[in-house]
CSV table of C-alpha atoms in Angstrom, one decimal:
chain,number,residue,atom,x,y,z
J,31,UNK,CA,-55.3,37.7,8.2
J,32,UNK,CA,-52.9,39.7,10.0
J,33,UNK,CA,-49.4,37.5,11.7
J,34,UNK,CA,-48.5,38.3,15.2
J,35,UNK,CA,-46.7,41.6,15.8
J,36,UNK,CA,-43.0,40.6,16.9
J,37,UNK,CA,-43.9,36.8,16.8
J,38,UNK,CA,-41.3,35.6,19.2
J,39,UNK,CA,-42.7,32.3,20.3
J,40,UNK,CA,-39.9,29.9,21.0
J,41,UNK,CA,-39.2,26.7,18.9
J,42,UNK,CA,-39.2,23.7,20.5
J,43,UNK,CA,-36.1,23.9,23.1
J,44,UNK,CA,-36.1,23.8,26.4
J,45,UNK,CA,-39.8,23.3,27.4
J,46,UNK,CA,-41.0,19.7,26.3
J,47,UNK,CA,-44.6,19.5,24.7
J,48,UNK,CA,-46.7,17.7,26.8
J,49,UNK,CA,-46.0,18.3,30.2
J,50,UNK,CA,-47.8,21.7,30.1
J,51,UNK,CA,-50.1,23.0,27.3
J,52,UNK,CA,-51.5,26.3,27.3
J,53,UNK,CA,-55.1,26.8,26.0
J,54,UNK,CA,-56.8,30.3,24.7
J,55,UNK,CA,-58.6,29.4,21.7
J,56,UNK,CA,-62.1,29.0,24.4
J,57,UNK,CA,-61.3,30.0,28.3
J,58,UNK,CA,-57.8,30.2,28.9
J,59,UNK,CA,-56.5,26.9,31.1
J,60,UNK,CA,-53.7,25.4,31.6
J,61,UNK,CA,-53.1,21.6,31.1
J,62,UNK,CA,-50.8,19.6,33.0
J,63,UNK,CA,-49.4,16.0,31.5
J,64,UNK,CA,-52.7,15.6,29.5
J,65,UNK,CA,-54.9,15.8,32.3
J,66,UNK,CA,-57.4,18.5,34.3
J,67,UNK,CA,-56.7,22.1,33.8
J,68,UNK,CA,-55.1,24.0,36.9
J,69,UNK,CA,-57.1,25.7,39.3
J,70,UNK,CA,-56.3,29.4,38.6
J,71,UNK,CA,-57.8,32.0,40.4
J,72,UNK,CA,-59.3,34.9,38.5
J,73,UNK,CA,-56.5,37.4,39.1
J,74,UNK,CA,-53.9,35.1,38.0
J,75,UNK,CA,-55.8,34.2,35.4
J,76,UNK,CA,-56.1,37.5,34.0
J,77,UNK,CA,-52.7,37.9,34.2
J,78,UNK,CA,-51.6,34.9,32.5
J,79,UNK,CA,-54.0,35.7,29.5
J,80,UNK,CA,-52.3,38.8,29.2
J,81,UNK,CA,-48.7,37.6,29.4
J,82,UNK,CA,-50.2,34.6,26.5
J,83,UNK,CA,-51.4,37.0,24.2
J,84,UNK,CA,-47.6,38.8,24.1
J,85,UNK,CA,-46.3,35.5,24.4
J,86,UNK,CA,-42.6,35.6,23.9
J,87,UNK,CA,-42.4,39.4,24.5
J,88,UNK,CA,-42.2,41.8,27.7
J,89,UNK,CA,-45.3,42.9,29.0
J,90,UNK,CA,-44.8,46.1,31.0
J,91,UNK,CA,-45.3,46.2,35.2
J,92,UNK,CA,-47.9,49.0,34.3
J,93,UNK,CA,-49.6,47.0,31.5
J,94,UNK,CA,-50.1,43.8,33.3
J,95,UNK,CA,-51.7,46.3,36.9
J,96,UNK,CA,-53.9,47.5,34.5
J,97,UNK,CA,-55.4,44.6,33.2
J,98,UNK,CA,-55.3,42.7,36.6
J,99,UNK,CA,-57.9,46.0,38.3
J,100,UNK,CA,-60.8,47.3,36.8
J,101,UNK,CA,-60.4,51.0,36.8
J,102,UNK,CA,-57.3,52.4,38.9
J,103,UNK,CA,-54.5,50.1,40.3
J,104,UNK,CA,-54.1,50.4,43.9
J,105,UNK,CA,-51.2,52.3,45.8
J,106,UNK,CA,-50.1,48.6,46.5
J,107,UNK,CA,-50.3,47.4,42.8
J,108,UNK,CA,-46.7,46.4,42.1
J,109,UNK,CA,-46.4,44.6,45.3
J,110,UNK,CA,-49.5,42.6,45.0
J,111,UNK,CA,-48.6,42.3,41.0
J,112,UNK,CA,-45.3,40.6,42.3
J,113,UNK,CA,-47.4,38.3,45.2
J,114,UNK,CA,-49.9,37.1,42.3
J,115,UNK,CA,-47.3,36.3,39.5
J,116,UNK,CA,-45.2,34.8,41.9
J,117,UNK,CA,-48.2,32.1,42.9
J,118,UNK,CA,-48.9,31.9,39.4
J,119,UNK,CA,-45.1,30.7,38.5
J,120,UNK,CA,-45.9,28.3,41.3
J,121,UNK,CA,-48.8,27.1,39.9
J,122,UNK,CA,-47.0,26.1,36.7
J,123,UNK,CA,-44.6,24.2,38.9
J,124,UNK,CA,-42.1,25.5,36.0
J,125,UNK,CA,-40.9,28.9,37.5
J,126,UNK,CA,-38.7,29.8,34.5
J,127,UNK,CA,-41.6,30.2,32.5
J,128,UNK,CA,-42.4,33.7,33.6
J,129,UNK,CA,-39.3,35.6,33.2
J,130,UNK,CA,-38.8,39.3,35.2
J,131,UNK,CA,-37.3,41.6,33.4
J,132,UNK,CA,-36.3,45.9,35.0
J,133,UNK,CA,-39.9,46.5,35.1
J,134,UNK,CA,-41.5,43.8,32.9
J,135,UNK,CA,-42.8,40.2,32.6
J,136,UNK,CA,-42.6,37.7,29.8
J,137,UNK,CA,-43.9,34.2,29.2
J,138,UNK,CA,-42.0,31.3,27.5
J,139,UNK,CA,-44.0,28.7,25.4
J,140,UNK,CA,-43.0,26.6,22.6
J,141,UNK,CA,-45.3,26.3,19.6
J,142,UNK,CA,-46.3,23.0,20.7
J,143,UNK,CA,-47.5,23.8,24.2
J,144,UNK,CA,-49.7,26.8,23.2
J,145,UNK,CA,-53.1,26.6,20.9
J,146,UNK,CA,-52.3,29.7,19.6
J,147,UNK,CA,-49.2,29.2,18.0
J,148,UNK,CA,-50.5,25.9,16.9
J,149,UNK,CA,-53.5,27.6,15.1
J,150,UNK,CA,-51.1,30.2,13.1
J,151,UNK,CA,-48.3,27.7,12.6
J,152,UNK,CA,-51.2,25.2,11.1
J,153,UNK,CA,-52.8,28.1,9.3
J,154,UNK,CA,-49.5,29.3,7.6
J,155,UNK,CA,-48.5,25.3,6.9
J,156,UNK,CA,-51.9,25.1,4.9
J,157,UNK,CA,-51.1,28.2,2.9
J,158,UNK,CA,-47.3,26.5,1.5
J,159,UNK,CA,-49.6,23.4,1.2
J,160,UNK,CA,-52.5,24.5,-0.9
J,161,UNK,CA,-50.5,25.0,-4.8
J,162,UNK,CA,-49.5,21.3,-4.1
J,163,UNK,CA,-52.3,19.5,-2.6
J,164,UNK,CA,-55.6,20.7,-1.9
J,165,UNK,CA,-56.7,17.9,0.1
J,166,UNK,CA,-53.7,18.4,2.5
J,167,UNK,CA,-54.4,21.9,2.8
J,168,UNK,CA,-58.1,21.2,3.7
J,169,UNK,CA,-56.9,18.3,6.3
J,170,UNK,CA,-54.2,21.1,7.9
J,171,UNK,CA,-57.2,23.8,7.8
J,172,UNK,CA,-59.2,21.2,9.7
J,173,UNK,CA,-56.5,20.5,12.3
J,174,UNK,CA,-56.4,23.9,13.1
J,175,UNK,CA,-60.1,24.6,13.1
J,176,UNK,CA,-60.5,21.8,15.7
J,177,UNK,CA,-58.1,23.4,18.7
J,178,UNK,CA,-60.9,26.4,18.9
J,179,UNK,CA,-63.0,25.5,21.9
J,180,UNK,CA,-65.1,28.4,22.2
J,181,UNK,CA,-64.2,32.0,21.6
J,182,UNK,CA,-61.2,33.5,22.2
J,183,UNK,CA,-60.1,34.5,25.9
J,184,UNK,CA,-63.6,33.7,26.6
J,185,UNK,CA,-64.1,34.6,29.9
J,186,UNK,CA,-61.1,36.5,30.6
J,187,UNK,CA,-61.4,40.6,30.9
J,188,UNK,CA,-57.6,41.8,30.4
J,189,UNK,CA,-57.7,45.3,29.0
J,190,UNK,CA,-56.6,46.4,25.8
J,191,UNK,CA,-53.9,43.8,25.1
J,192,UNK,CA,-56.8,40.7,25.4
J,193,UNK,CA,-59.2,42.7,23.2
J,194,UNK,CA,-56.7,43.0,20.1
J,195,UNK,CA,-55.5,39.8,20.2
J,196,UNK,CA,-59.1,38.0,20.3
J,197,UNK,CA,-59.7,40.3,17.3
J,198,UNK,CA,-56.8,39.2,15.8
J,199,UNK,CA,-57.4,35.7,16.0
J,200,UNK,CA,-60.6,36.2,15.5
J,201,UNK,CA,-59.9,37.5,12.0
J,202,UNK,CA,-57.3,34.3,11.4
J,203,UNK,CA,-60.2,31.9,12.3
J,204,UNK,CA,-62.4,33.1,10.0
J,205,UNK,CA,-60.2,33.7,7.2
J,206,UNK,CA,-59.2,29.7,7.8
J,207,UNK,CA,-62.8,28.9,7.8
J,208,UNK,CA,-63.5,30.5,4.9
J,209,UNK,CA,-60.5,29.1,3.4
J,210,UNK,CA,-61.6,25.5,4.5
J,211,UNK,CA,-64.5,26.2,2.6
J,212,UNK,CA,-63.1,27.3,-0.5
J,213,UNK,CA,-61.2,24.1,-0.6
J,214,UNK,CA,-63.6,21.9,0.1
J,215,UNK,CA,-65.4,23.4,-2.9
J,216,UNK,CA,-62.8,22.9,-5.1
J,217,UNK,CA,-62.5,19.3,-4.3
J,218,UNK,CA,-66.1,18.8,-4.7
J,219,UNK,CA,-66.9,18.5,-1.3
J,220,UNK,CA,-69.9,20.8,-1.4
J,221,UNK,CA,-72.0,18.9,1.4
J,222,UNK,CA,-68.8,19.4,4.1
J,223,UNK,CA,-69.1,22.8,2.7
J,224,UNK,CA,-72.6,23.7,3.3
């Protein structure tokens, strides 16, 4: 399993788990307070799910216009760019969220808020866990297993930066899984196994 590149997901601070919890581990959503997902159109979508899966780290002007167009941006990219991400930090009724940099874009999310960083931070918990109990391990494996709702980014077609990071946690899933397994075995669990 390979750890995020430049992992720079905030700790809890600022942004208080619960009020908004962001979901990529099935079709990317947004959940407000526990309740429906918000209604984001597909543009803003896309751009969210790119700005998610660099979460914590600048995401280029350039980048995020060519994951928003299929083929060739527009002459009017950067403008519209601005118009979408602006209605987007809108959206999330939390504006600070999506910071603008010179000529970049980054997303703020604690670990709590965002599946993702819940499934690595689960993940690497079960590792420190394993030497001293297997059976917590396997119960942290499970936790983590359980916030996958689908396939990654399902749904979403951002570009390059979308396609690494589904392979990415991708690969993390089903070294867990396997992992899961391999406990379950050695605690003589073979049935949950199978």
């Amino acid at each position: 399993s390979r750890p995020r590149p430049d992992h720079c997901i905030q700790e809890p601070t600022q942004y208080m788990a619960g009020n908004l919890e962001f979901k990529v581990l099935g079709p990317p959503d947004v959940v407000v307070d526990g309740g429906a997902g918000l209604a984001v159109p597909p543009m803003q979508r896309r751009l969210l799910a790119v700005l998610l899966s660099r979460a914590g780290r600048e995401v280029s002007s350039d980048d995020l216009a060519d994951a928003a167009w299929t083929g060739a941006p527009p002459p009017s990219a950067k403008g519209t760019l601005q118009v979408h991400l602006h209605r987007l930090k809108r959206a999330l009724a939390e504006p600070s969220r999506i910071l603008r940099g010179e000529s970049d874009y980054r997303i703020e999310v604690a670990v709590e808020e965002f599946d993702a960083a819940r499934f690595e931070h689960l993940v690497e918990r079960a590792g420190g866990e394993r030497r001293a109990s297997a059976q917590t391990a396997a119960e942290t494996l499970r936790q983590a297993l359980e916030l996958w709702r689908g396939d990654a980014y399902s749904g979403v077609d951002g570009g390059r930066w979308i396609t690494a990071e589904v392979r990415r946690l991708e690969e993390l899933r089903l070294a867990a899984s396997l992992e899961l397994q391999e406990l379950r075995l050695d605690l003589g669990r073979q049935e949950e196994a199978v």
